[in-house]
XYZ file of N, CA, C and O in Angstrom:
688
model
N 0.817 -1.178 0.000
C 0.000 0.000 0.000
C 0.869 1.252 0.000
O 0.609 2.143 -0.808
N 2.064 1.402 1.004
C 2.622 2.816 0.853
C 3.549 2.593 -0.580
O 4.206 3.632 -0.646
N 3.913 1.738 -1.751
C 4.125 2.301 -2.719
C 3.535 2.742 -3.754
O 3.920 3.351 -4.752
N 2.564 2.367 -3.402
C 0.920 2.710 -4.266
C 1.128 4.394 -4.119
O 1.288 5.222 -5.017
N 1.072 4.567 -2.779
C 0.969 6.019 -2.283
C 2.027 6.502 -3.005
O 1.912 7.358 -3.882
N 3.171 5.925 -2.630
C 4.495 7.188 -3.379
C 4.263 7.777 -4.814
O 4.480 8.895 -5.282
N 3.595 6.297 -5.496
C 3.729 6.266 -6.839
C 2.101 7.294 -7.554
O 1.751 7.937 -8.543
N 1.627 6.858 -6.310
C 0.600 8.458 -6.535
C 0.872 9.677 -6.196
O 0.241 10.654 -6.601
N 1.529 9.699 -5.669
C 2.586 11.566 -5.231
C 3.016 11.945 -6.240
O 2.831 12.887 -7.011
N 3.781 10.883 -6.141
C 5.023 11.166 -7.634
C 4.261 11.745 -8.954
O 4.326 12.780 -9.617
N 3.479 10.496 -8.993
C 2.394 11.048 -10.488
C 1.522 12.866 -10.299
O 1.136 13.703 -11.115
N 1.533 12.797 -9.041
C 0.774 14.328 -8.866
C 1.769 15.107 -9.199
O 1.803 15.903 -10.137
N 2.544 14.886 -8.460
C 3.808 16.067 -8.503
C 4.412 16.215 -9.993
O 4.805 17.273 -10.484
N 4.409 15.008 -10.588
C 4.999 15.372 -12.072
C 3.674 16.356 -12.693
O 3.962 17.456 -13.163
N 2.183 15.887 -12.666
C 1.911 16.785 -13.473
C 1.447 18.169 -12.914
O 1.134 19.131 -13.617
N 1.447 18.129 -11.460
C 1.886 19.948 -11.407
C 2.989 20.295 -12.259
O 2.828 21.173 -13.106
N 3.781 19.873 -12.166
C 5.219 20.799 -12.825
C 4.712 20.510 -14.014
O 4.463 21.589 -14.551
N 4.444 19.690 -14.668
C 3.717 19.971 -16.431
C 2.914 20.889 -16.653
O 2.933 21.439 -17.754
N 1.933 21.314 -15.579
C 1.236 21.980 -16.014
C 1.439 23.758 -15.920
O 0.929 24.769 -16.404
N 2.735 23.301 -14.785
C 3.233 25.004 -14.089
C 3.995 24.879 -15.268
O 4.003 25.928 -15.911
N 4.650 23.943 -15.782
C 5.718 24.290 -17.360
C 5.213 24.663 -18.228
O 5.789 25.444 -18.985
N 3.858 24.217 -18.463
C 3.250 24.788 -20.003
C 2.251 26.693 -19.505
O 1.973 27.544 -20.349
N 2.008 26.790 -18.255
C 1.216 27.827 -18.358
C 2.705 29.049 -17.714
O 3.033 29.103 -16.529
N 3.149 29.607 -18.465
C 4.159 30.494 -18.357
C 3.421 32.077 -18.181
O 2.326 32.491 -18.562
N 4.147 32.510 -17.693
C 3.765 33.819 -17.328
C 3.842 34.930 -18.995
O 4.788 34.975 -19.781
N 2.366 35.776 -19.101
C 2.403 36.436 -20.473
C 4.079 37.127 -20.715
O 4.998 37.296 -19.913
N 4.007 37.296 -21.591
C 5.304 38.745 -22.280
C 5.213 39.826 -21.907
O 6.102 40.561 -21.478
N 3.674 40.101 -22.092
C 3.446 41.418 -21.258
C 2.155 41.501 -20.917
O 1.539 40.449 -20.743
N 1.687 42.395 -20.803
C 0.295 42.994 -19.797
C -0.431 44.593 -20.279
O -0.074 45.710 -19.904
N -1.386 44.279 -21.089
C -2.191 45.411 -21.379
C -2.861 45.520 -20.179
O -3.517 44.597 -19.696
N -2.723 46.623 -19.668
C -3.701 47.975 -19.007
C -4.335 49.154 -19.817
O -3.863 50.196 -20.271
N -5.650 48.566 -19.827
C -6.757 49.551 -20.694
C -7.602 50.215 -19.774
O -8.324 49.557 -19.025
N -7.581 51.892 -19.744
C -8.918 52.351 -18.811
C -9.667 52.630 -19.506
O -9.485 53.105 -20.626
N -11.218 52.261 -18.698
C -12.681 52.957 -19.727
C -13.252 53.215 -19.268
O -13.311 52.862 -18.090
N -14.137 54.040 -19.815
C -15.451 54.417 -18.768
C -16.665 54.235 -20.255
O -16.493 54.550 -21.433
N -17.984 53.543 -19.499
C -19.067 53.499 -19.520
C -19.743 54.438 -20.113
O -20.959 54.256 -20.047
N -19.396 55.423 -20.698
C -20.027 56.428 -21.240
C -19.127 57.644 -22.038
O -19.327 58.858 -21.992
N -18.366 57.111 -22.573
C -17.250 57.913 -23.284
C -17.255 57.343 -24.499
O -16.783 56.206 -24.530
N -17.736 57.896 -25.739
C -17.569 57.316 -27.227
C -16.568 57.227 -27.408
O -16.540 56.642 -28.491
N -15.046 57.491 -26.946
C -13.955 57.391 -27.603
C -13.669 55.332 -27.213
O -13.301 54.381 -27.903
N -14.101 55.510 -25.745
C -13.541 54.383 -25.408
C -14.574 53.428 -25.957
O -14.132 52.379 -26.426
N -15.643 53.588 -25.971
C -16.644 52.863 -26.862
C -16.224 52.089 -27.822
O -16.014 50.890 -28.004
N -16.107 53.730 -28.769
C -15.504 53.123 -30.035
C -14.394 52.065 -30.057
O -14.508 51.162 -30.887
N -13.198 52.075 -29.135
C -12.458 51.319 -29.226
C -12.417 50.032 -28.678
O -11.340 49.465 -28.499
N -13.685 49.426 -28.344
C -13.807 47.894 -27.575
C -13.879 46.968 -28.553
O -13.738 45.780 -28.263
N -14.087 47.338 -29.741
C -14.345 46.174 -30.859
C -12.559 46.145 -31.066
O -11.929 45.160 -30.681
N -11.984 47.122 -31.597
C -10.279 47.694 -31.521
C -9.593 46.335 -30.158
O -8.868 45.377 -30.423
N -10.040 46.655 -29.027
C -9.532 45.479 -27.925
C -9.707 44.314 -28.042
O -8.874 43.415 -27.922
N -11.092 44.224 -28.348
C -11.385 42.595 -28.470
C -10.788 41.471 -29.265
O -10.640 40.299 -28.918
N -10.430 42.132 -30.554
C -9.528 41.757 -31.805
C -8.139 41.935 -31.615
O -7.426 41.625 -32.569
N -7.570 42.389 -30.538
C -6.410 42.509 -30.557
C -6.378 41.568 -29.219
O -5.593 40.628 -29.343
N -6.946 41.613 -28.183
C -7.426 40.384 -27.499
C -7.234 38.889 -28.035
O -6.428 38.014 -27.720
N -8.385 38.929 -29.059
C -7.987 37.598 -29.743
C -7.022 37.170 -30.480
O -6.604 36.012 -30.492
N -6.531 38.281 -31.274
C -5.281 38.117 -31.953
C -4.145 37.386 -30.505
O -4.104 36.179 -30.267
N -3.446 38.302 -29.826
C -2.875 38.060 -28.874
C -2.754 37.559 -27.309
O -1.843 37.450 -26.487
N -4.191 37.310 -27.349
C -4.112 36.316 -25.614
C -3.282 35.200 -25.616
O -2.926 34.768 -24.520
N -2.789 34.480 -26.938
C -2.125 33.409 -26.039
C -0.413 34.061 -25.598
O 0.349 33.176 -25.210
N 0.095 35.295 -25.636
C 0.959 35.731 -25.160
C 0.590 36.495 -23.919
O 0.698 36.180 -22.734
N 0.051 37.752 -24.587
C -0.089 38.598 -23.624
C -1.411 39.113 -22.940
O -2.459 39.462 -23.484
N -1.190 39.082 -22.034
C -2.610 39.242 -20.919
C -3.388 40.885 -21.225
O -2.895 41.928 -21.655
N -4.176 40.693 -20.979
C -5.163 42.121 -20.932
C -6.126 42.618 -19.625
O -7.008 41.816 -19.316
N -6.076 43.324 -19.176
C -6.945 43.822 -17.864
C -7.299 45.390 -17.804
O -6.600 46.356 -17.501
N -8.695 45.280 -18.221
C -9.555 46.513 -18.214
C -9.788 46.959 -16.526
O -9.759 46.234 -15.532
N -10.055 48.618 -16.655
C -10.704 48.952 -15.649
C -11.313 50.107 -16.038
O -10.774 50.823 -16.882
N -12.546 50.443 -15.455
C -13.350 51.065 -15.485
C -13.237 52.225 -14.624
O -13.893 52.229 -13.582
N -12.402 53.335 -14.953
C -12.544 54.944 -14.242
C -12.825 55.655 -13.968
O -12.331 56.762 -14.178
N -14.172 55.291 -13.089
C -15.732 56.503 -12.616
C -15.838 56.338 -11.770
O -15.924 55.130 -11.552
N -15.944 57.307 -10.414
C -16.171 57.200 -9.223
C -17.874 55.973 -9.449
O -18.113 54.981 -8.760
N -18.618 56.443 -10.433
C -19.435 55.605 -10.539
C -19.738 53.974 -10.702
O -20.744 53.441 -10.233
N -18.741 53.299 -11.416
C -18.159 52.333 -11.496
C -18.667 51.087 -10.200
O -18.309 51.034 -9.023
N -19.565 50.229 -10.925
C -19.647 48.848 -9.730
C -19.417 47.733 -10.372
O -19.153 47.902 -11.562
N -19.428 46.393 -9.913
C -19.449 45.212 -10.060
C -20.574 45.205 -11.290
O -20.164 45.016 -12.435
N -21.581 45.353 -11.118
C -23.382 45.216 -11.814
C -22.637 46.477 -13.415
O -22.568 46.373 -14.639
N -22.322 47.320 -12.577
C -22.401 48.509 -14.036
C -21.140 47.819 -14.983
O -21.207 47.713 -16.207
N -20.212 47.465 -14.312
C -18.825 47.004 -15.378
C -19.450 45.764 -16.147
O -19.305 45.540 -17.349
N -20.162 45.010 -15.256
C -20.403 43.368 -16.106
C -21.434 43.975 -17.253
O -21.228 43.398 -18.321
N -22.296 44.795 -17.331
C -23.345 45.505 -18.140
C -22.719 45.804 -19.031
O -22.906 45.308 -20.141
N -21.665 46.833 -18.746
C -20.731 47.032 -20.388
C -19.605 46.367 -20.653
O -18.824 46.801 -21.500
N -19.375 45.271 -19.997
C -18.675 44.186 -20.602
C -19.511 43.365 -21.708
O -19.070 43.076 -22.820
N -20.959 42.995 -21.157
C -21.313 41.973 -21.913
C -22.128 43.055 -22.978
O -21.846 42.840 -24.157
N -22.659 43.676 -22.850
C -23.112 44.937 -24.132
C -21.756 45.279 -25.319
O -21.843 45.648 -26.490
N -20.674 45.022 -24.576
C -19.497 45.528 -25.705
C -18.811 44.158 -26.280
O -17.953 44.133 -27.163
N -19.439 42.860 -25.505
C -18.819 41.846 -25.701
C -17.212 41.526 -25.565
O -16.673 40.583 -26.143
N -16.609 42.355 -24.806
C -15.586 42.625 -23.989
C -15.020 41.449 -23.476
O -15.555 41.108 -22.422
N -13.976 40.595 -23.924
C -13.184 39.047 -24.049
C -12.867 38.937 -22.549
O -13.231 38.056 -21.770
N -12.102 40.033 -22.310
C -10.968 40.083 -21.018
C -11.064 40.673 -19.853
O -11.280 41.878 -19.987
N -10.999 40.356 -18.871
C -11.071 40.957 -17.158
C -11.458 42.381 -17.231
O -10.508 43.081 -17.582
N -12.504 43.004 -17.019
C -12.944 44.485 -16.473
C -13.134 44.501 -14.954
O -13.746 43.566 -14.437
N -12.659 45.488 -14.212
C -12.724 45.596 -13.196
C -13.496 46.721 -12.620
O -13.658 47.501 -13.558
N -14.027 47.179 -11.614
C -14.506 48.707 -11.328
C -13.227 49.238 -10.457
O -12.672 48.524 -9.623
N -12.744 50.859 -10.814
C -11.288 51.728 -10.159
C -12.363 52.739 -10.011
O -12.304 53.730 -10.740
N -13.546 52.594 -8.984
C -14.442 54.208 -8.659
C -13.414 54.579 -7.789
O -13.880 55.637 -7.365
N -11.938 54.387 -7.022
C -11.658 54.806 -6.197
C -10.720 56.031 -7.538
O -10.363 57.205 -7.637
N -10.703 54.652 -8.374
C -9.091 55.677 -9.268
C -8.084 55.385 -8.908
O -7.171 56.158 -9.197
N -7.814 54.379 -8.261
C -6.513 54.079 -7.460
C -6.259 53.326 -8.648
O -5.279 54.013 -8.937
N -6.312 52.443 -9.644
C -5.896 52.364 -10.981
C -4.865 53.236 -11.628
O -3.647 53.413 -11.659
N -6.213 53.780 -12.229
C -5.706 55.100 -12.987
C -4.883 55.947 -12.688
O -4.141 56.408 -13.556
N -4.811 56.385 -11.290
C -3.584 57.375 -10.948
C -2.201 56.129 -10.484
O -1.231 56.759 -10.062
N -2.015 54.956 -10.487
C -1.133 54.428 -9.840
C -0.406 54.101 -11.703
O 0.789 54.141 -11.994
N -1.308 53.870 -12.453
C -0.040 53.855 -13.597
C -0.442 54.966 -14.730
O -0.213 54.748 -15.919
N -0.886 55.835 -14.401
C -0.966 57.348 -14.663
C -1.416 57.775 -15.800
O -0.906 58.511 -16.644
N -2.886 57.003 -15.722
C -3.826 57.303 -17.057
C -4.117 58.169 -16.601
O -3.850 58.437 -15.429
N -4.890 59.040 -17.524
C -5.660 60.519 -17.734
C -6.866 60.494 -18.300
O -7.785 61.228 -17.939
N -6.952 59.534 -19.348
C -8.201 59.892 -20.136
C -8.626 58.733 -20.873
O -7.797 58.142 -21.565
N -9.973 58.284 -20.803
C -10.179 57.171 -21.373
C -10.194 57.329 -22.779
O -10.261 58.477 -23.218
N -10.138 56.267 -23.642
C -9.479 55.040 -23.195
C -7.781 55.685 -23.369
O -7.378 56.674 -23.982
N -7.055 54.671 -22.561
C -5.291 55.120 -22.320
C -4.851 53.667 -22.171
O -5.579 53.009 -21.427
N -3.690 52.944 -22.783
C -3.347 51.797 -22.473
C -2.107 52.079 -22.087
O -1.482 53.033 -22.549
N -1.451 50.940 -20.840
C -0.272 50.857 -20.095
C 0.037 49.609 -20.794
O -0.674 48.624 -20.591
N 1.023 49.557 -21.592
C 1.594 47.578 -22.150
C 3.084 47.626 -21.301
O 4.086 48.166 -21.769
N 3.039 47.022 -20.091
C 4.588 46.606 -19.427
C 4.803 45.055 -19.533
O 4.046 44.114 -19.770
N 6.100 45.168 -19.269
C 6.474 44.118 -19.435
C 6.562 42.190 -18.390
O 6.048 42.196 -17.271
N 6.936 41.381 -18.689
C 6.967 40.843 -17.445
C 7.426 41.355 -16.047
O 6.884 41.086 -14.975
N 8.417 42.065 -16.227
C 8.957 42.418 -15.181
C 8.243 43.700 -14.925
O 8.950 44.405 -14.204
N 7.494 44.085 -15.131
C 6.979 45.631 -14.772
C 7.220 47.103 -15.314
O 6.751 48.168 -14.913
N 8.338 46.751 -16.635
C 8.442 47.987 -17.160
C 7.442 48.279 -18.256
O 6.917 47.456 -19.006
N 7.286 49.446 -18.227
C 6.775 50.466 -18.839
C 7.035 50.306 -20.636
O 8.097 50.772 -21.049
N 6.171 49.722 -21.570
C 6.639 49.452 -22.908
C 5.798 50.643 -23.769
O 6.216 51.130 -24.819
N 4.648 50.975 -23.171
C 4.379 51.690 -24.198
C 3.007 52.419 -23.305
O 2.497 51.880 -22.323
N 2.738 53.221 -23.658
C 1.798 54.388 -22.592
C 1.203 54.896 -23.792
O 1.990 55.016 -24.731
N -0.432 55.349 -24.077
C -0.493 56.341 -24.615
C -2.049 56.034 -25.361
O -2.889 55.592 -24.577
N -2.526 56.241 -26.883
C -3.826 55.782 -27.243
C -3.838 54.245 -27.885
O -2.708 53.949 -28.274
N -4.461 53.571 -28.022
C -5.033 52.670 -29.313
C -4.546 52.377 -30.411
O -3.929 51.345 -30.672
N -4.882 53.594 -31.396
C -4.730 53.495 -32.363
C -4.671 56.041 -32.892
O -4.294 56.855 -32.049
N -4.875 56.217 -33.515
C -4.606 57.896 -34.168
C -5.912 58.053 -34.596
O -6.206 59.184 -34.983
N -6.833 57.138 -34.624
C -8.145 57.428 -35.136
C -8.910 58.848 -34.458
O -9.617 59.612 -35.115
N -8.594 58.996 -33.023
C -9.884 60.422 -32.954
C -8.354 61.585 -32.325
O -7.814 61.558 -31.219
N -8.002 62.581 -33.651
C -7.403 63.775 -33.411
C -7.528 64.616 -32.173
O -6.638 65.294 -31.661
N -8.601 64.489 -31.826
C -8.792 65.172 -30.780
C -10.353 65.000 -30.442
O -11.141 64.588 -31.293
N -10.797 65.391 -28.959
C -12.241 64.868 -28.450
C -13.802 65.220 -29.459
O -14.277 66.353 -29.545
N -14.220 64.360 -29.935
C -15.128 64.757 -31.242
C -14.247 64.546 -32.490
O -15.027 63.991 -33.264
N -13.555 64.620 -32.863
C -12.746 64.759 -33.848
C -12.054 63.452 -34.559
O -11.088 62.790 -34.179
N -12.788 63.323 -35.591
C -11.906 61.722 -36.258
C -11.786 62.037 -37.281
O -12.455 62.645 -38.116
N -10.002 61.180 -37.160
C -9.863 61.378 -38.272
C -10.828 60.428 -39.475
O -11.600 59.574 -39.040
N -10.733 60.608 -40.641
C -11.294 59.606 -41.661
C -10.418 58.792 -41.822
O -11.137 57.797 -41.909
N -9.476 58.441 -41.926
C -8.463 57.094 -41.777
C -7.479 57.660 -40.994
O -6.885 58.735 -40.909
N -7.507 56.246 -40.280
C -6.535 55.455 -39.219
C -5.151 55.484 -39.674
O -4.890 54.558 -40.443
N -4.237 56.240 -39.433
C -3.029 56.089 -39.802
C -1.881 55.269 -39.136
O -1.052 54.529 -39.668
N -2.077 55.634 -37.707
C -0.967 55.054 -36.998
C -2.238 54.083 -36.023
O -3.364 54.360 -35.610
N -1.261 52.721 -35.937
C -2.293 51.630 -34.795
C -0.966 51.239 -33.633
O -0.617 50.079 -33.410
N -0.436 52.273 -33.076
C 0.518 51.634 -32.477
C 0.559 50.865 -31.014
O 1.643 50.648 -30.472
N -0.625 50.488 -30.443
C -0.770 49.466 -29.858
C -0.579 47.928 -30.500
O 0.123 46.928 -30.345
N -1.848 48.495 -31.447
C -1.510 46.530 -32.291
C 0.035 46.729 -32.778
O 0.666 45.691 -32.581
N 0.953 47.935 -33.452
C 2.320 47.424 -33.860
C 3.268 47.086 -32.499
O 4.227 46.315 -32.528
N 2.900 47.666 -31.548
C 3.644 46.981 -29.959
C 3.356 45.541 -29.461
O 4.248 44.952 -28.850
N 2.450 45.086 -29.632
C 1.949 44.008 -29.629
C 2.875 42.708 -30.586
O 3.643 41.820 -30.217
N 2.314 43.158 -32.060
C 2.419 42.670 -32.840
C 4.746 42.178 -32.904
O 5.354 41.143 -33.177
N 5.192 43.553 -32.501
C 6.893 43.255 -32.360
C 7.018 42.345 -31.207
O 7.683 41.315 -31.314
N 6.290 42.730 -29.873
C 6.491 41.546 -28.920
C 6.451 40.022 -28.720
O 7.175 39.317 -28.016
N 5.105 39.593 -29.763
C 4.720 38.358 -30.257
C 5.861 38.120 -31.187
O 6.012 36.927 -31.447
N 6.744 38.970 -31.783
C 7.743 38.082 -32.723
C 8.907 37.916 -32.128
O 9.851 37.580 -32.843
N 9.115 38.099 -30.762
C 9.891 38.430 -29.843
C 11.128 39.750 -30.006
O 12.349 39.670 -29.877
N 10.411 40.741 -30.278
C 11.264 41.975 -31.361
C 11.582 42.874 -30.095
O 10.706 42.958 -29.234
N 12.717 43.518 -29.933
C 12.816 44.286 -28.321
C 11.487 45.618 -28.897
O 11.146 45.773 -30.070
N 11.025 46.305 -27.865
C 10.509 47.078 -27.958
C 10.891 48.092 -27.109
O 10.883 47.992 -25.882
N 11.368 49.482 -27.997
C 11.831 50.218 -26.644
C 10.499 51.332 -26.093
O 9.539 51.426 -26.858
N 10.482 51.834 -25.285
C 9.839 52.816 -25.003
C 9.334 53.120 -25.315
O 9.592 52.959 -26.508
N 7.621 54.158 -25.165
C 7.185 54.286 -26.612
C 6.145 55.255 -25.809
O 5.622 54.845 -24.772
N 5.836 56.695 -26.381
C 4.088 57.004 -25.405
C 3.708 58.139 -26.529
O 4.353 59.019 -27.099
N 2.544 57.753 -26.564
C 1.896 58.813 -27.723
C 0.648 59.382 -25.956
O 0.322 59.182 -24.786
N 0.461 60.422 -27.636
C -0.755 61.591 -26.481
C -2.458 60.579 -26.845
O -3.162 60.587 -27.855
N -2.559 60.083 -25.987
C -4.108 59.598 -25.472
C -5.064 60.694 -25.221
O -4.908 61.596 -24.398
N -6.571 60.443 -26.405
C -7.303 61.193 -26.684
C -8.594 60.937 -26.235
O -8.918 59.774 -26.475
N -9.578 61.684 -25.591
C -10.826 60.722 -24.438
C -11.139 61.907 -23.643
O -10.783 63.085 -23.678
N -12.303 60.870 -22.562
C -12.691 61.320 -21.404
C -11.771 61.526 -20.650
O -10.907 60.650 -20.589
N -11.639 62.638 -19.885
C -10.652 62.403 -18.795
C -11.378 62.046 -17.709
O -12.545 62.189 -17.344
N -9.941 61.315 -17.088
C -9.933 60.655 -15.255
C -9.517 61.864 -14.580
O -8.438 62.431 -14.748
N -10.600 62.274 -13.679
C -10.263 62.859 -12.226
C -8.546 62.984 -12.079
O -7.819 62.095 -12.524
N -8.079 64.038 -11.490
C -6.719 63.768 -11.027
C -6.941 63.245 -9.672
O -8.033 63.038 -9.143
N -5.921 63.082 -9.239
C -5.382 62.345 -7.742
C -5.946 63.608 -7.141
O -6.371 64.414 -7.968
N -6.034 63.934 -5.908
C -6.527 64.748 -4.924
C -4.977 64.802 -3.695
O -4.522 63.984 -2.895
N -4.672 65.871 -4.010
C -3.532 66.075 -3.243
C -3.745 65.921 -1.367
O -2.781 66.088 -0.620
């Protein structure tokens, strides 16, 4: 009987480590803020979802929602209305948003495994300014940050000006 047992340990223990071997930690980590009532960020959930699917099996994605208004009930509402793939959270405190220093929805943070900072800034160049679109999309430089990381391409630094609702500042 106790080699029965060993030989059932053993078998557990091998396939934890198979399974901790195959599920590796992403490349990197999209941070997207939104709010519930901002056409910019609107517009851009179909923009996430597709770049979502394109890239989840690398890199992870985690929404939050930047309105003091913001609950559990209101985020799952415009998750499943936007059909929204990946983790939304409610930040009514903003402790989000001011800890990796969005301003204005939508704003994406892409760091790295280790926590650096790869790229800060909009989506894609589609809205010039609040109301304001352009008629073609020129620059998509989220999906091209993405897209160099998945080929394992270094990516250095990178922050464009993010165009939106703004987030509350911090309160001194």
């Amino acid at each position: 009987m106790g080699g029965m047992k060993s030989i059932t340990t053993l078998l557990l223990l091998l396939a934890a480590v198979a399974v901790g071997a195959t599920k590796e930690r992403p490349i990197a980590t999209v941070h997207v803020f939104l709010k519930e009532n901002c056409p910019i960020a609107i517009y851009h959930t179909k923009t996430l979802s597709e770049l979502h699917e394109r890239f989840a099996m690398d890199i992870a994605f985690r929404g939050y929602v930047s309105t003091s208004k913001a609950t559990e009930k209101s985020v799952a509402a415009f998750k499943a209305k936007f059909v929204i793939p990946f983790a939304i959270e409610p930040d009514a405190s903003l402790s989000k948003a001011h800890h990796f220093g969005a301003k204005v929805t939508p704003e994406v943070v892409v760091l790295d495994r280790d926590g650096k900072t790869l790229y800060r800034g909009h989506i894609d160049n589609t809205y010039a300014d609040f109301g304001k679109r352009r008629r073609v999309t020129t620059s998509h430089d989220l999906r091209d940050v993405l897209e160099a990381l998945a080929k394992g391409e270094a990516v250095e630094p990178k922050s464009t000006e993010a165009v939106g609702c703004l987030i509350p500042a911090a309160k001194s």
